[in-house]
């Protein structure tokens, strides 16, 4: 199974530009890259574990409901996405500050032939979307006893 990676910043930086960014723009880089509202909203963090029988994806997405998620498998690419709709504004109230945002995300994973697509399961609890990707029976390692001659 392969994680589809995204690059947020250009990879081609000069050494001088990198030093200048580190020493002169540290606050801006920290603010723009980490403290923005959509840093974790655009690409939620994912843990991937593998056992003998399954792959397991744990995606950290607090504040969503299970109805918000769409999970699709097409051409061995598993796509997990979610979108929240904006809530209705109350005309009787004045908005002084708004820190809640309604956003979406989309993550894609390339699956190999060992995953049994018919048995994929997902559940959402305590802010973590858990996706189980069972391996096909014939691909599971078999134990075999070997006698010494």
Short mmCIF file of C-alpha atoms in Angstrom, two decimals:
data_model
loop_
_atom_site.label_atom_id
_atom_site.label_comp_id
_atom_site.label_asym_id
_atom_site.label_seq_id
_atom_site.Cartn_x
_atom_site.Cartn_y
_atom_site.Cartn_z
CA UNK A 1 0.00 0.00 0.00
CA UNK A 2 1.39 3.41 -0.97
CA UNK A 3 0.52 6.79 0.51
CA UNK A 4 -0.08 9.45 -2.12
CA UNK A 5 2.09 12.38 -1.03
CA UNK A 6 1.53 16.08 -1.51
CA UNK A 7 4.19 18.79 -1.54
CA UNK A 8 3.19 22.05 0.09
CA UNK A 9 6.35 24.02 -0.71
CA UNK A 10 8.72 24.18 -3.64
CA UNK A 11 11.55 21.71 -3.23
CA UNK A 12 14.06 23.86 -5.08
CA UNK A 13 15.44 26.40 -2.65
CA UNK A 14 18.88 27.91 -2.62
CA UNK A 15 20.98 27.55 0.49
CA UNK A 16 21.02 31.32 0.95
CA UNK A 17 17.23 31.48 0.59
CA UNK A 18 16.82 28.73 3.15
CA UNK A 19 19.12 30.48 5.65
CA UNK A 20 17.33 33.78 5.07
CA UNK A 21 13.96 32.10 5.65
CA UNK A 22 15.11 30.41 8.85
CA UNK A 23 16.69 33.49 10.44
CA UNK A 24 14.52 36.30 9.11
CA UNK A 25 11.09 34.80 8.51
CA UNK A 26 10.75 32.20 11.27
CA UNK A 27 7.61 33.77 12.74
CA UNK A 28 5.96 34.05 9.31
CA UNK A 29 6.81 30.47 8.36
CA UNK A 30 5.53 29.15 11.69
CA UNK A 31 2.33 31.20 11.42
CA UNK A 32 1.65 30.45 7.74
CA UNK A 33 2.50 26.75 7.81
CA UNK A 34 1.40 25.51 11.21
CA UNK A 35 -0.97 27.95 12.85
CA UNK A 36 -3.37 28.40 9.94
CA UNK A 37 -6.90 27.08 10.28
CA UNK A 38 -6.50 24.63 7.44
CA UNK A 39 -3.09 23.11 8.28
CA UNK A 40 -4.64 19.93 9.70
CA UNK A 41 -7.97 20.45 7.93
CA UNK A 42 -6.56 20.13 4.43
CA UNK A 43 -4.53 16.98 5.05
CA UNK A 44 -5.51 15.26 8.29
CA UNK A 45 -2.72 13.17 9.85
CA UNK A 46 -2.84 9.42 9.16
CA UNK A 47 -1.30 6.46 10.97
CA UNK A 48 -0.89 3.24 8.95
CA UNK A 49 -0.30 -0.12 10.58
CA UNK A 50 0.19 -3.52 8.99
CA UNK A 51 -0.45 -6.91 10.56
CA UNK A 52 -0.50 -10.40 9.05
CA UNK A 53 -4.22 -10.13 8.24
CA UNK A 54 -4.86 -6.44 7.56
CA UNK A 55 -3.74 -2.88 6.95
CA UNK A 56 -5.26 -0.32 9.32
CA UNK A 57 -5.60 3.40 8.65
CA UNK A 58 -6.28 5.75 11.57
CA UNK A 59 -7.14 9.26 10.38
CA UNK A 60 -7.32 12.05 12.95
CA UNK A 61 -10.44 14.08 12.08
CA UNK A 62 -12.07 15.47 15.24
CA UNK A 63 -15.25 17.51 14.95
CA UNK A 64 -16.78 15.59 12.05
CA UNK A 65 -19.69 13.17 12.01
CA UNK A 66 -19.74 9.81 10.25
CA UNK A 67 -22.23 11.16 7.69
CA UNK A 68 -19.63 13.70 6.50
CA UNK A 69 -17.23 11.04 5.14
CA UNK A 70 -17.13 9.55 1.66
CA UNK A 71 -14.90 6.54 1.09
CA UNK A 72 -14.45 5.37 -2.49
CA UNK A 73 -12.32 2.66 -4.09
CA UNK A 74 -11.63 2.98 -7.81
CA UNK A 75 -8.78 1.44 -9.83
CA UNK A 76 -7.00 0.33 -6.62
CA UNK A 77 -7.00 3.89 -5.26
CA UNK A 78 -8.79 4.36 -1.94
CA UNK A 79 -10.03 7.95 -1.59
CA UNK A 80 -11.28 9.27 1.74
CA UNK A 81 -12.92 12.68 1.67
CA UNK A 82 -15.23 14.80 3.77
CA UNK A 83 -17.01 18.09 3.44
CA UNK A 84 -18.90 20.15 5.98
CA UNK A 85 -21.65 22.46 4.88
CA UNK A 86 -21.75 26.01 6.23
CA UNK A 87 -24.34 26.61 8.88
CA UNK A 88 -27.13 29.12 8.40
CA UNK A 89 -26.48 32.61 9.71
CA UNK A 90 -28.90 34.16 12.16
CA UNK A 91 -29.69 37.71 11.02
CA UNK A 92 -30.62 38.72 14.60
CA UNK A 93 -27.06 38.22 15.85
CA UNK A 94 -23.89 40.12 15.05
CA UNK A 95 -20.78 38.01 14.48
CA UNK A 96 -17.95 39.48 16.55
CA UNK A 97 -15.36 36.77 16.03
CA UNK A 98 -15.47 33.56 14.01
CA UNK A 99 -12.84 30.86 14.54
CA UNK A 100 -14.92 27.85 13.53
CA UNK A 101 -14.48 26.99 9.90
CA UNK A 102 -16.21 24.58 7.61
CA UNK A 103 -13.80 22.85 5.35
CA UNK A 104 -13.13 19.72 3.40
CA UNK A 105 -10.29 17.27 2.89
CA UNK A 106 -9.36 14.48 0.54
CA UNK A 107 -6.70 11.77 1.03
CA UNK A 108 -5.86 9.05 -1.47
CA UNK A 109 -3.98 5.77 -0.99
CA UNK A 110 -2.78 3.37 -3.69
CA UNK A 111 -3.67 -0.19 -2.72
CA UNK A 112 -1.86 -3.26 -3.95
CA UNK A 113 -3.48 -6.52 -5.06
CA UNK A 114 -3.22 -8.07 -1.59
CA UNK A 115 -6.15 -6.00 -0.24
CA UNK A 116 -9.57 -7.68 -0.32
CA UNK A 117 -11.75 -4.80 -1.57
CA UNK A 118 -15.00 -6.59 -0.69
CA UNK A 119 -14.17 -6.66 3.03
CA UNK A 120 -13.04 -3.06 3.63
CA UNK A 121 -14.67 -1.61 6.75
CA UNK A 122 -14.69 1.83 8.37
CA UNK A 123 -15.87 3.27 11.65
CA UNK A 124 -15.65 6.68 13.26
CA UNK A 125 -15.32 7.16 17.00
CA UNK A 126 -13.68 9.70 19.30
CA UNK A 127 -12.46 11.87 16.41
CA UNK A 128 -10.60 9.04 14.64
CA UNK A 129 -11.75 7.46 11.38
CA UNK A 130 -10.56 3.84 11.39
CA UNK A 131 -10.41 2.02 8.06
CA UNK A 132 -9.63 -1.71 8.02
CA UNK A 133 -8.19 -3.11 4.78
CA UNK A 134 -8.14 -6.92 5.09
CA UNK A 135 -5.66 -8.89 3.04
CA UNK A 136 -6.81 -11.64 0.69
CA UNK A 137 -6.72 -15.16 2.10
CA UNK A 138 -4.22 -16.53 -0.43
CA UNK A 139 -1.82 -13.68 0.37
CA UNK A 140 -1.73 -14.37 4.10
CA UNK A 141 1.48 -16.04 5.25
CA UNK A 142 1.01 -19.72 5.91
CA UNK A 143 2.83 -21.50 8.70
CA UNK A 144 4.55 -24.69 7.75
CA UNK A 145 6.38 -27.20 9.86
CA UNK A 146 9.66 -28.40 8.37
CA UNK A 147 11.22 -31.62 9.53
CA UNK A 148 14.95 -31.95 9.76
CA UNK A 149 16.33 -34.95 7.85
#
